[in-house]
Coordinates of C-alpha atoms (C1' of nucleotides) in Angstrom, one line a residue:
Chain I
M241 CA 21.2 2.0 -4.7
D242 CA 18.4 0.1 -3.1
A243 CA 17.7 -3.7 -3.0
R244 CA 14.6 -3.1 -5.3
S245 CA 16.6 -1.4 -8.0
L246 CA 19.4 -4.0 -7.8
K247 CA 16.9 -7.0 -8.2
Q248 CA 15.4 -5.3 -11.1
F249 CA 18.7 -4.8 -12.7
V250 CA 19.5 -8.6 -11.9
N251 CA 16.1 -9.7 -13.4
L252 CA 16.7 -7.6 -16.5
S253 CA 20.2 -9.1 -16.9
D254 CA 19.0 -12.5 -16.7
C255 CA 16.1 -12.3 -19.3
L256 CA 17.5 -9.0 -21.3
H257 CA 14.1 -8.0 -22.2
F258 CA 12.5 -5.1 -20.4
G259 CA 8.7 -6.6 -21.0
R260 CA 9.4 -9.7 -19.3
A261 CA 12.0 -8.5 -16.7
S262 CA 9.3 -6.0 -15.4
E263 CA 6.8 -8.8 -15.0
A264 CA 9.3 -10.7 -13.1
S265 CA 9.9 -7.7 -11.0
H266 CA 6.0 -6.9 -10.8
V267 CA 6.4 -3.3 -12.1
S268 CA 5.5 -1.8 -15.5
P269 CA 8.0 -1.7 -18.2
S270 CA 8.3 2.1 -17.9
A271 CA 9.0 1.8 -14.2
L272 CA 11.7 -0.8 -15.1
S273 CA 13.0 1.3 -17.9
R274 CA 13.4 4.4 -15.6
S275 CA 14.8 2.4 -12.8
I276 CA 17.7 1.2 -15.0
K277 CA 18.2 4.8 -16.3
R278 CA 18.4 5.8 -12.8
L279 CA 21.1 3.3 -11.9
E280 CA 23.0 4.3 -14.9
D281 CA 22.6 8.0 -14.2
E282 CA 23.8 7.4 -10.7
L283 CA 27.0 5.2 -12.0
G284 CA 27.8 7.3 -14.9
V285 CA 27.8 4.3 -17.1
D286 CA 25.6 2.6 -19.4
L287 CA 24.7 -1.0 -18.0
F288 CA 22.7 -2.1 -21.2
E289 CA 23.5 -1.8 -25.0
R290 CA 19.8 -1.6 -26.0
N291 CA 18.0 -0.5 -29.2
N292 CA 14.2 -1.1 -29.4
R293 CA 14.9 -4.9 -30.5
S294 CA 17.6 -6.1 -28.4
V295 CA 19.1 -5.7 -24.9
S296 CA 22.6 -6.7 -23.9
L297 CA 24.9 -6.1 -21.1
T298 CA 27.7 -3.8 -21.6
H299 CA 31.2 -4.5 -19.9
A300 CA 30.4 -2.2 -17.2
G301 CA 27.0 -3.9 -16.8
R302 CA 28.8 -7.4 -16.3
L303 CA 31.0 -5.9 -13.5
F304 CA 27.9 -4.5 -12.0
L305 CA 26.1 -7.7 -12.2
N306 CA 28.7 -9.4 -10.0
Y307 CA 28.3 -6.5 -7.6
A308 CA 24.6 -6.7 -7.5
R309 CA 24.2 -10.5 -7.0
D310 CA 27.0 -10.1 -4.1
T311 CA 25.0 -7.1 -2.6
L312 CA 21.5 -8.9 -2.7
G313 CA 23.4 -12.0 -1.2
D314 CA 24.7 -9.9 1.5
W315 CA 21.3 -8.2 2.2
D316 CA 19.4 -11.5 2.3
A317 CA 22.3 -12.7 4.6
I318 CA 21.7 -10.0 7.2
R319 CA 18.1 -10.0 7.2
N320 CA 18.2 -13.6 7.9
K321 CA 20.9 -13.4 10.5
L322 CA 18.7 -10.5 12.2
M323 CA 15.6 -12.7 11.9
E324 CA 17.1 -15.4 13.8
E325 CA 18.2 -12.9 16.4
S326 CA 14.5 -11.7 16.8
G327 CA 13.1 -15.2 16.6
E328 CA 10.3 -13.7 14.3
L329 CA 10.2 -14.1 10.7
R330 CA 9.6 -10.9 8.7
G331 CA 9.6 -10.2 4.9
E332 CA 7.7 -10.9 2.0
V333 CA 6.7 -14.0 -0.1
S334 CA 5.2 -13.8 -3.6
M335 CA 2.7 -16.2 -4.6
Y336 CA 0.8 -17.3 -7.6
C337 CA -2.5 -19.5 -8.3
S338 CA -5.4 -19.4 -10.2
V339 CA -8.5 -17.8 -9.0
T340 CA -10.1 -21.2 -8.5
A341 CA -7.2 -22.3 -6.1
S342 CA -7.2 -19.1 -4.3
Y343 CA -11.0 -20.0 -3.2
S344 CA -10.1 -23.6 -2.5
F345 CA -6.9 -23.9 -0.8
L346 CA -5.5 -20.3 -0.3
F347 CA -7.8 -19.2 2.5
E348 CA -6.9 -22.2 4.7
I349 CA -3.3 -22.1 4.2
L350 CA -2.9 -18.3 4.8
T351 CA -5.2 -17.9 7.7
R352 CA -2.9 -20.2 9.7
F353 CA 0.4 -18.8 8.3
R354 CA -0.7 -15.3 9.2
R355 CA -1.5 -16.1 12.7
D356 CA 2.0 -17.8 13.0
H357 CA 3.8 -15.3 11.0
P358 CA 2.1 -12.0 11.1
H359 CA 5.0 -10.1 9.8
I360 CA 5.3 -12.0 6.5
E361 CA 3.7 -10.3 3.7
I362 CA 2.2 -12.4 1.0
K363 CA 2.1 -10.8 -2.4
L364 CA -0.6 -12.8 -4.2
H365 CA -0.8 -12.9 -8.0
T366 CA -3.6 -14.8 -9.7
G367 CA -3.8 -16.0 -13.2
D368 CA -3.9 -19.1 -15.6
P369 CA -3.2 -22.3 -13.7
E370 CA -0.6 -23.4 -16.5
D371 CA 1.7 -20.5 -15.6
A372 CA 2.1 -21.9 -12.0
I373 CA 5.1 -23.8 -12.7
P374 CA 6.9 -21.4 -15.4
R375 CA 6.5 -18.6 -13.0
V376 CA 8.2 -20.2 -10.2
L377 CA 10.8 -21.7 -12.7
S378 CA 11.6 -18.1 -14.0
G379 CA 11.9 -16.8 -10.4
E380 CA 8.9 -14.5 -10.9
E381 CA 7.1 -16.0 -8.1
D382 CA 8.6 -17.7 -4.8
I383 CA 5.8 -20.0 -4.6
S384 CA 2.9 -21.3 -6.7
I385 CA -0.2 -23.7 -6.3
G386 CA -0.8 -25.9 -9.2
A387 CA -1.3 -29.6 -10.5
K388 CA 1.7 -31.7 -10.2
P389 CA 2.8 -32.6 -13.8
Q390 CA 3.5 -36.1 -15.2
N391 CA 7.4 -35.5 -14.4
L392 CA 8.7 -32.7 -12.0
M393 CA 11.6 -30.9 -13.6
A394 CA 15.1 -30.9 -11.7
G395 CA 15.4 -28.2 -9.1
L396 CA 11.4 -28.0 -8.5
A397 CA 10.1 -28.8 -5.3
F398 CA 6.5 -29.9 -4.9
K399 CA 4.4 -30.4 -1.8
L400 CA 1.0 -32.0 -2.2
I401 CA -2.1 -30.3 -0.5
A402 CA -5.1 -32.4 -1.9
V403 CA -5.7 -35.1 -4.5
S404 CA -8.7 -34.0 -6.7
P405 CA -10.0 -36.7 -9.1
L406 CA -10.6 -35.4 -12.5
V407 CA -14.3 -36.0 -13.6
F408 CA -16.3 -36.1 -16.5
I409 CA -19.6 -34.1 -15.8
E410 CA -22.8 -33.6 -17.9
A411 CA -25.8 -31.6 -17.2
R412 CA -28.1 -32.7 -14.5
R413 CA -31.3 -33.7 -15.9
K414 CA -34.2 -31.5 -15.1
K415 CA -37.3 -33.2 -13.5
G416 CA -39.3 -35.2 -16.1
Q417 CA -36.6 -34.6 -18.8
I418 CA -36.1 -37.9 -20.7
H419 CA -32.7 -39.3 -20.5
S420 CA -31.4 -39.8 -24.0
G421 CA -28.6 -42.3 -24.1
N422 CA -26.7 -44.4 -21.6
A423 CA -25.6 -42.9 -18.2
Q424 CA -22.5 -44.7 -18.5
P425 CA -21.6 -44.6 -22.2
E426 CA -19.3 -47.0 -23.8
A427 CA -16.0 -46.1 -25.3
E428 CA -17.5 -46.1 -28.9
E429 CA -20.3 -43.8 -27.7
W430 CA -17.6 -41.0 -26.8
A431 CA -17.0 -40.3 -30.5
G432 CA -20.5 -39.0 -30.7
K433 CA -20.8 -36.9 -27.5
P434 CA -19.8 -33.2 -27.8
M435 CA -16.9 -32.6 -25.5
I436 CA -16.0 -29.2 -23.5
L437 CA -12.4 -29.3 -22.8
S438 CA -9.8 -26.9 -21.5
E439 CA -8.0 -25.6 -24.6
R440 CA -4.5 -26.5 -22.8
G441 CA -3.2 -27.5 -19.7
L442 CA -2.7 -30.7 -17.6
A443 CA -6.3 -31.8 -17.7
R444 CA -6.5 -31.2 -21.4
R445 CA -3.3 -33.3 -21.8
R446 CA -4.9 -36.2 -19.5
V447 CA -8.0 -36.4 -21.6
D448 CA -6.3 -36.5 -24.8
Q449 CA -4.1 -39.3 -23.6
W450 CA -7.4 -41.0 -22.3
F451 CA -9.0 -40.9 -25.7
R452 CA -5.8 -41.9 -27.4
A453 CA -5.6 -45.0 -25.0
L454 CA -9.1 -45.9 -25.9
G455 CA -8.7 -45.5 -29.6
V456 CA -11.4 -43.0 -29.8
Q457 CA -11.6 -39.9 -31.8
A458 CA -13.1 -37.1 -29.3
N459 CA -15.8 -35.0 -30.7
I460 CA -14.6 -31.6 -29.4
Y461 CA -17.3 -29.2 -29.2
A462 CA -15.6 -26.4 -27.5
Q463 CA -12.0 -25.6 -26.1
V464 CA -12.5 -23.2 -23.3
A465 CA -10.1 -21.3 -21.1
G466 CA -10.8 -21.8 -17.4
N467 CA -12.7 -24.5 -15.5
E468 CA -15.4 -22.5 -14.5
A469 CA -16.4 -21.8 -18.0
I470 CA -16.4 -25.5 -18.9
V471 CA -19.0 -26.0 -15.9
S472 CA -20.9 -23.2 -16.9
M473 CA -21.2 -24.8 -20.5
V474 CA -21.9 -28.2 -19.4
S475 CA -24.6 -26.7 -17.2
L476 CA -26.2 -25.3 -20.2
G477 CA -26.4 -28.8 -21.7
L478 CA -23.8 -28.2 -24.5
G479 CA -22.1 -31.3 -23.8
V480 CA -19.8 -33.3 -21.6
G481 CA -16.8 -31.7 -19.7
V482 CA -13.9 -32.6 -17.7
V483 CA -12.9 -30.9 -14.7
P484 CA -11.1 -31.4 -11.3
Q485 CA -13.6 -32.3 -8.6
I486 CA -12.4 -29.6 -6.6
V487 CA -13.6 -27.0 -9.0
L488 CA -17.1 -28.5 -8.5
D489 CA -16.7 -28.1 -4.9
N490 CA -16.5 -24.6 -5.1
S491 CA -18.9 -23.8 -7.9
P492 CA -22.0 -22.1 -7.7
L493 CA -23.2 -24.4 -10.6
A494 CA -22.1 -27.6 -8.9
D495 CA -25.8 -28.8 -8.4
T496 CA -26.8 -28.1 -12.3
V497 CA -24.3 -30.9 -13.3
R498 CA -23.5 -34.4 -12.4
V499 CA -20.5 -36.6 -12.3
L500 CA -20.4 -39.5 -14.5
D501 CA -18.8 -42.7 -13.3
I502 CA -16.8 -43.5 -16.3
K503 CA -14.1 -46.3 -16.4
P504 CA -11.1 -46.1 -16.7
A505 CA -10.9 -43.2 -14.6
L506 CA -8.8 -40.2 -15.4
E507 CA -5.8 -39.8 -13.5
A508 CA -6.5 -37.6 -10.4
Y509 CA -5.3 -34.0 -10.1
E510 CA -2.4 -33.7 -7.6
V511 CA -2.8 -30.3 -6.2
G512 CA 0.2 -28.8 -4.2
L513 CA 2.5 -26.3 -3.8
F514 CA 5.8 -25.5 -6.1
T515 CA 8.9 -23.7 -5.4
L516 CA 12.6 -23.8 -6.5
E517 CA 14.3 -26.3 -4.2
K518 CA 17.0 -23.7 -3.6
K519 CA 14.6 -21.3 -2.3
L520 CA 13.7 -23.7 0.7
A521 CA 16.7 -22.5 2.1
S522 CA 15.2 -19.2 2.6
P523 CA 13.6 -19.1 6.2
L524 CA 10.6 -17.2 4.9
I525 CA 9.9 -19.8 2.1
N526 CA 10.5 -22.5 4.3
A527 CA 8.1 -21.4 7.0
L528 CA 5.2 -21.4 4.6
W529 CA 6.5 -24.6 2.9
S530 CA 6.9 -26.7 6.1
Q531 CA 3.8 -25.6 7.7
L532 CA 1.7 -28.0 5.4
K533 CA 1.0 -31.4 6.3
Chain B
M60 CA 18.0 -0.5 2.2
D61 CA 19.7 2.2 -0.1
A62 CA 23.2 3.7 0.4
R63 CA 21.7 6.8 1.9
S64 CA 20.1 5.0 4.8
L65 CA 23.0 3.0 5.4
K66 CA 25.3 6.1 5.6
Q67 CA 22.8 7.7 8.0
F68 CA 22.6 4.7 10.2
V69 CA 26.7 4.7 10.2
N70 CA 26.8 8.2 11.2
L71 CA 24.2 7.8 14.1
S72 CA 26.2 4.6 15.2
D73 CA 29.5 6.8 15.3
C74 CA 28.1 9.7 17.2
L75 CA 25.0 8.2 19.0
H76 CA 23.3 11.3 18.9
F77 CA 20.4 12.0 16.7
G78 CA 20.9 15.8 16.3
R79 CA 24.6 15.7 15.5
A80 CA 24.1 12.6 13.3
S81 CA 21.6 14.2 11.3
E82 CA 23.7 17.3 10.9
A83 CA 26.6 15.0 9.7
S84 CA 24.1 13.7 7.2
H85 CA 22.7 17.0 6.0
V86 CA 19.2 16.2 7.2
S87 CA 16.9 17.3 9.8
P88 CA 16.7 15.4 13.0
S89 CA 13.1 14.1 12.1
A90 CA 14.1 12.8 8.6
L91 CA 17.0 10.7 10.5
S92 CA 14.6 9.6 13.1
R93 CA 12.3 8.3 10.5
S94 CA 15.1 6.8 8.4
I95 CA 16.3 4.7 11.2
K96 CA 12.8 3.6 12.1
R97 CA 12.2 2.7 8.6
L98 CA 15.3 0.5 8.6
E99 CA 14.1 -1.1 11.8
D100 CA 10.9 -1.7 10.6
E101 CA 12.3 -3.2 7.4
L102 CA 14.7 -5.6 9.4
G103 CA 12.1 -6.3 12.1
V104 CA 14.6 -5.5 15.0
D105 CA 15.5 -2.4 16.9
L106 CA 19.0 -1.3 15.9
F107 CA 19.3 1.3 18.7
E108 CA 18.2 1.2 22.3
R109 CA 17.3 4.8 22.9
N110 CA 15.2 7.0 25.3
N111 CA 15.1 10.7 25.2
R112 CA 18.3 11.2 26.8
S113 CA 20.8 8.2 25.3
V114 CA 21.4 6.3 22.3
S115 CA 23.1 3.1 22.0
L116 CA 23.4 0.1 19.6
T117 CA 21.7 -3.0 20.4
H118 CA 23.2 -6.4 19.6
A119 CA 21.5 -6.6 16.3
G120 CA 22.6 -3.0 15.7
R121 CA 26.0 -4.1 16.0
L122 CA 25.7 -6.8 13.5
F123 CA 24.0 -4.5 11.1
L124 CA 26.8 -2.2 11.5
N125 CA 29.1 -4.6 10.2
Y126 CA 26.9 -5.3 7.4
A127 CA 26.5 -1.4 6.7
R128 CA 30.2 -0.6 6.7
D129 CA 30.9 -3.3 4.0
T130 CA 28.2 -2.6 1.9
L131 CA 29.1 1.0 1.7
G132 CA 32.7 0.0 0.9
D133 CA 31.5 -2.4 -1.8
W134 CA 29.2 0.2 -3.1
D135 CA 32.3 2.8 -3.2
A136 CA 34.4 0.2 -4.8
I137 CA 32.1 -0.8 -7.7
R138 CA 31.3 3.0 -8.3
N139 CA 35.1 3.8 -8.4
K140 CA 35.8 1.0 -10.6
L141 CA 32.9 1.7 -13.1
M142 CA 34.4 5.5 -13.0
E143 CA 37.6 4.1 -13.9
E144 CA 35.9 2.3 -16.8
S145 CA 34.2 5.3 -18.2
G146 CA 37.2 7.6 -17.5
E147 CA 35.2 10.3 -16.2
L148 CA 34.6 11.0 -12.5
R149 CA 31.0 11.3 -11.1
G150 CA 29.4 11.7 -7.6
E151 CA 29.3 14.4 -5.2
V152 CA 31.7 16.1 -2.8
S153 CA 30.5 18.3 0.3
M154 CA 32.2 21.4 1.0
Y155 CA 32.3 24.0 3.7
C156 CA 33.6 27.4 3.9
S157 CA 32.6 30.9 5.2
V158 CA 30.6 33.3 3.1
T159 CA 33.7 35.4 2.8
A160 CA 35.7 32.5 1.4
S161 CA 33.2 31.7 -1.0
Y162 CA 33.3 35.2 -2.5
S163 CA 37.3 35.1 -2.6
F164 CA 38.4 31.8 -3.5
L165 CA 35.5 29.4 -4.5
F166 CA 34.6 30.9 -7.7
E167 CA 38.1 30.4 -9.1
I168 CA 38.3 26.8 -7.8
L169 CA 35.0 25.6 -9.0
T170 CA 34.7 27.2 -12.4
R171 CA 37.8 25.0 -13.6
F172 CA 36.8 22.1 -11.5
R173 CA 33.2 22.1 -13.0
R174 CA 34.6 22.2 -16.6
D175 CA 37.1 19.3 -15.9
H176 CA 34.6 17.2 -14.1
P177 CA 31.0 18.4 -14.9
H178 CA 29.6 15.5 -13.3
I179 CA 31.0 15.9 -9.8
E180 CA 28.5 17.6 -8.0
I181 CA 29.5 20.0 -5.1
K182 CA 27.4 20.2 -2.1
L183 CA 28.4 23.7 -0.6
H184 CA 27.6 24.6 2.9
T185 CA 28.6 27.9 4.5
G186 CA 29.0 29.0 8.1
D187 CA 31.3 30.2 10.7
P188 CA 35.0 29.9 9.4
E189 CA 36.1 28.5 12.6
D190 CA 34.0 25.3 11.8
A191 CA 35.9 24.5 8.8
I192 CA 38.4 22.0 10.6
P193 CA 35.9 20.3 13.0
R194 CA 33.5 19.8 10.2
V195 CA 36.1 17.8 8.1
L196 CA 37.3 16.2 11.2
S197 CA 33.9 15.0 12.0
G198 CA 33.5 13.8 8.6
E199 CA 30.6 16.1 8.2
E200 CA 32.2 17.4 5.2
D201 CA 34.7 16.1 2.8
I202 CA 36.6 19.4 2.2
S203 CA 36.7 22.9 3.8
I204 CA 38.2 26.1 3.1
G205 CA 39.9 27.9 6.0
A206 CA 43.1 29.3 7.8
K207 CA 45.7 27.0 8.8
P208 CA 46.1 26.8 12.5
Q209 CA 49.2 26.9 14.6
N210 CA 49.6 23.2 14.4
L211 CA 47.8 20.8 12.2
M212 CA 46.3 17.8 13.7
A213 CA 47.3 14.3 12.8
G214 CA 45.4 12.9 9.7
L215 CA 44.2 16.3 8.5
A216 CA 45.6 17.3 5.2
F217 CA 46.0 21.1 4.3
K218 CA 46.8 22.6 0.8
L219 CA 47.5 26.3 0.6
I220 CA 45.5 28.4 -1.7
A221 CA 46.6 31.9 -0.6
V222 CA 48.5 33.8 2.1
S223 CA 46.7 37.0 3.4
P224 CA 48.4 39.3 5.8
L225 CA 46.3 40.1 9.1
V226 CA 46.2 43.8 9.1
F227 CA 45.2 46.5 11.2
I228 CA 42.5 48.8 9.9
E229 CA 41.1 52.1 10.9
A230 CA 38.7 54.5 9.5
R231 CA 40.1 56.5 6.6
R232 CA 40.2 60.1 7.5
K233 CA 37.8 62.3 5.6
K234 CA 39.2 65.2 3.7
G235 CA 39.9 68.1 6.0
Q236 CA 39.5 66.0 9.0
I237 CA 42.3 66.4 11.7
H238 CA 44.1 63.3 12.4
S239 CA 44.2 62.8 16.2
G240 CA 47.3 61.1 17.4
N241 CA 50.1 59.3 15.6
A242 CA 49.5 57.2 12.3
Q243 CA 51.8 54.5 13.6
P244 CA 51.0 54.3 17.3
E245 CA 53.5 52.9 19.8
A246 CA 52.7 49.9 21.7
E247 CA 51.9 52.0 24.7
E248 CA 49.2 53.8 22.7
W249 CA 47.3 50.7 22.0
A250 CA 46.0 50.5 25.5
G251 CA 44.0 53.6 24.7
K252 CA 43.0 52.7 21.3
P253 CA 39.5 51.0 21.2
M254 CA 39.9 47.7 19.5
I255 CA 37.1 45.7 17.4
L256 CA 38.1 42.3 17.2
S257 CA 36.7 38.8 16.4
E258 CA 35.1 37.5 19.4
R259 CA 36.9 33.9 18.6
G260 CA 38.9 32.2 15.9
L261 CA 42.5 32.2 14.7
A262 CA 42.6 36.1 14.2
R263 CA 41.5 36.6 17.8
R264 CA 44.0 34.3 18.9
R265 CA 46.7 35.9 16.9
V266 CA 45.8 39.4 18.3
D267 CA 45.7 38.3 21.8
Q268 CA 49.1 36.7 21.4
W269 CA 50.3 39.9 19.8
F270 CA 49.1 42.0 22.6
R271 CA 50.5 39.6 25.3
A272 CA 53.8 39.7 23.4
L273 CA 54.0 43.4 23.7
G274 CA 52.9 43.4 27.4
V275 CA 50.1 45.6 26.6
Q276 CA 46.6 45.3 27.7
A277 CA 44.1 45.8 24.9
N278 CA 41.3 48.1 25.2
I279 CA 38.7 46.1 23.5
Y280 CA 35.7 48.0 22.4
A281 CA 33.8 45.4 20.4
Q282 CA 33.9 41.7 20.0
V283 CA 32.3 40.8 17.0
A284 CA 31.2 37.7 15.1
G285 CA 32.3 38.0 11.2
N286 CA 35.0 39.9 9.6
E287 CA 32.6 42.0 7.6
A288 CA 31.1 43.3 10.7
I289 CA 34.6 44.4 11.8
V290 CA 35.1 46.3 8.7
S291 CA 31.7 47.9 8.9
M292 CA 32.3 49.2 12.7
V293 CA 35.7 50.4 11.8
S294 CA 34.4 52.3 8.8
L295 CA 32.0 54.1 11.1
G296 CA 35.1 55.2 13.1
L297 CA 34.3 53.2 16.3
G298 CA 37.9 51.9 16.8
V299 CA 40.9 49.8 15.2
G300 CA 40.1 46.4 13.8
V301 CA 42.0 43.3 12.6
V302 CA 40.9 41.3 9.6
P303 CA 42.9 39.5 6.9
Q304 CA 43.6 41.3 3.8
I305 CA 41.5 39.0 1.7
V306 CA 38.3 40.5 3.5
L307 CA 39.1 43.9 2.4
D308 CA 39.8 42.8 -1.0
N309 CA 36.4 41.7 -1.2
S310 CA 34.5 44.3 1.0
P311 CA 32.3 47.1 -0.6
L312 CA 33.5 49.2 2.5
A313 CA 37.2 48.7 1.5
D314 CA 37.8 52.4 0.5
T315 CA 36.3 53.6 3.9
V316 CA 39.1 52.2 5.8
R317 CA 43.0 52.2 5.6
V318 CA 45.6 49.8 6.7
L319 CA 48.0 50.5 9.3
D320 CA 51.6 49.7 8.8
I321 CA 52.2 48.3 12.2
K322 CA 55.4 46.5 13.5
P323 CA 55.7 43.8 14.5
A324 CA 53.1 42.6 12.0
L325 CA 50.6 39.8 12.8
E326 CA 51.4 36.4 11.5
A327 CA 49.7 36.1 8.0
Y328 CA 46.6 34.0 7.3
E329 CA 47.5 30.9 5.5
V330 CA 44.1 30.2 3.8
G331 CA 43.7 26.7 2.2
L332 CA 41.8 23.4 1.9
F333 CA 41.2 20.9 4.5
T334 CA 40.4 17.2 4.2
L335 CA 41.1 13.8 6.0
E336 CA 44.2 12.5 4.6
K337 CA 42.5 9.0 4.2
K338 CA 40.0 10.8 2.0
L339 CA 42.5 11.6 -0.4
A340 CA 42.2 7.9 -1.8
S341 CA 39.0 8.9 -3.1
P342 CA 39.2 9.8 -6.6
L343 CA 36.8 12.6 -6.4
I344 CA 38.1 14.2 -3.6
N345 CA 41.6 13.6 -5.0
A346 CA 40.6 15.4 -8.1
L347 CA 39.5 18.5 -6.4
W348 CA 42.6 18.6 -4.2
S349 CA 45.0 17.9 -6.9
Q350 CA 43.8 20.5 -9.2
L351 CA 45.1 23.2 -7.0
K352 CA 48.6 24.6 -7.8
Chain W
dT135 C1' 9.0 -1.6 -50.9
dT136 C1' 5.3 -1.3 -47.8
dT137 C1' 3.1 -3.0 -43.7
dA138 C1' 2.4 -4.9 -39.5
dA139 C1' 4.1 -6.1 -35.2
dT140 C1' 7.3 -5.8 -31.3
dT141 C1' 9.3 -3.1 -27.9
dA142 C1' 12.0 0.4 -25.4
dT143 C1' 10.9 5.2 -24.1
dT144 C1' 8.7 9.4 -22.9
dG145 C1' 4.8 12.9 -21.7
dC146 C1' 1.4 13.4 -18.6
dA147 C1' -1.6 12.9 -14.5
dT148 C1' -1.6 10.7 -10.4
dA149 C1' -0.1 8.5 -6.0
dA150 C1' 3.2 7.7 -2.7
dA151 C1' 7.2 8.7 -0.1
dA152 C1' 10.1 11.9 2.2
dC153 C1' 11.1 16.0 4.4
dG154 C1' 11.1 20.1 7.4
dC155 C1' 8.9 22.7 10.9
dA156 C1' 6.7 23.1 15.0
dT157 C1' 5.1 20.5 18.9
dC158 C1' 5.2 17.2 22.3
dA159 C1' 6.7 14.0 25.7
dT160 C1' 10.4 12.5 28.4
dT161 C1' 14.6 12.7 31.2
dA162 C1' 18.5 14.8 33.2
dT163 C1' 20.3 18.7 35.6
dA164 C1' 20.4 22.6 38.6
Chain R
dT62 C1' 10.3 22.2 41.1
dA63 C1' 12.0 24.6 37.0
dT64 C1' 14.8 24.2 32.9
dA65 C1' 17.2 22.5 29.3
dA66 C1' 18.1 18.8 26.1
dT67 C1' 16.6 15.5 22.9
dG68 C1' 14.1 11.8 20.3
dA69 C1' 9.5 11.1 18.3
dT70 C1' 5.4 12.6 16.0
dG71 C1' 1.3 15.5 13.5
dC72 C1' 0.7 17.9 9.5
dG73 C1' 1.2 20.5 5.4
dT74 C1' 4.5 20.9 1.6
dT75 C1' 7.8 19.2 -1.8
dT76 C1' 9.9 15.6 -4.1
dT77 C1' 10.0 11.3 -6.3
dA78 C1' 8.2 7.1 -8.4
dT79 C1' 4.5 4.9 -11.1
dG80 C1' 1.1 3.3 -14.5
dC81 C1' -1.2 4.5 -18.7
dA82 C1' -1.3 5.9 -23.1
dA83 C1' 1.2 7.5 -27.0
dT84 C1' 5.8 7.6 -29.5
dA85 C1' 9.7 6.1 -32.1
dA86 C1' 12.8 2.7 -33.7
dT87 C1' 13.4 -1.6 -35.5
dT88 C1' 12.7 -6.3 -37.5
dA89 C1' 9.7 -9.4 -39.8
dA90 C1' 6.3 -10.6 -43.2
dA91 C1' 3.7 -9.4 -47.3

DNA sequence: TTTAATTATTGCATAAAACGCATCATTATA
DNA sequence: TATAATGATGCGTTTTATGCAATAATTAAA
């Protein structure tokens, strides 16, 4: 019995799926499978009824779940109590953000945090920015960086880091190259312009809304995963793209594209931190949270 | 945090001595030292104030001790609850006895126990029979096999396995060899007989009492550690020895010595199991305990 | 009924952790 | 000052845990 195994057990109890629970626990499915098996061997009872298609708690598993929750709570409690004693925070916080966000915001956030709390370990995971909120909601990560959605779901806390306009970009004309068409196209012209957009995500939804509001049918040339790829395609002259300004600020291709001053502007990206409100009770997470602004 | 480390921590808190606590935990002092260090690192506080000569709990250590005791209790509780569920006992029991006792009694006890409870692991440790009671009292072992002392200390439970007379032995005369002296010597003769005795232990105390009661001064030829060694020396004709009958029953030298019928006889050895009374509440220990007789 | 897809488990090689032994450093005792 | 006691530490070995790839079992689709 150790806190790690218990957490893994609770994670599996919550989602009843080895694959997902193993992600939530940041281990491979095989490691989780063995962990659970170890627990079952140690206790001498099966905790889960499982075949290759379904997982469910046994009666013993339900009893043990109560125990595990309590024990993890106690463990947190004593650790917090002793941290107060020592006046120094210590432990680990898991964090999730896109690679872009890690370039833009993370360094600044973490350098100060590391100085103030050298014994809080940050476990950073990067990936699709769209997963920022789901990962926090599922408990897979303590904190994530992402764009604030239209409406925040209950229990989710958000803290603004920066506002970055969502801008239209096109390839910067090479010297001597003739500009074909208007620099500030009218709505009607959009129907003709090939657009390069995120295949999904907040930026995409904003753009879709924008076109809908204008009553214009977009001519979508490419749907791309990742803002960097949009910049890249736009710089090749394949069409007009939409990315947050912050992406341009950190892009090596920034000077190969130019920002179009289009009205009405897209609603700006509000980039910030997400966490579960209840997690703000944790001194560790609170330390990171309240450091900002 | 795992049950093992917590138990080690509690053991050290109890005796405040790495060497002894490591024995109680059945690990080397270095392993214990590292274990405690691991805990301290994990928690970020010192649990013990220690220099090379003294160990004491810090304030944080006292807080953590409460936590550790509770957590170990909860762990025991859930394990017991789940064991009830499964109807099958599982876990481990530590046991201590002399090598002699392991030959004489252990096989019989354990074969049946293993059949009835195949998932209870017995951790057997052997050594000086005199340590049987101290080891149980200190909590170092759950159960031990040994001889019942004059008076049992409070809290200690005893269960008789066998009664074995404490007998005087001398070398069996070889065929044709002339017997020098009386087969049943009178008290006065003892003063002349060279005695081979345990250097300590219950048998030795009984023999000392016996001589004192007779008002005779023993002529001690050799003080030996271990009953087997006594049999061996006696069989070589070096003197008269005193051993429990059970030792002869299991000795390869048994037919090289003979038992003297001496009055008054020494009080018999009552060999049995020891455990702390409070430990009988544990289903595992109770299973072993109540299996007998 | 057959095929494909999903998913928990397991064999195997590797990596990490724990352990014991011997040694060291420190401190009390004689 | 010398000696004994005792907790920490370097180092080589053993044990344990992990991830990857392959497997087996089950459901859904064709």
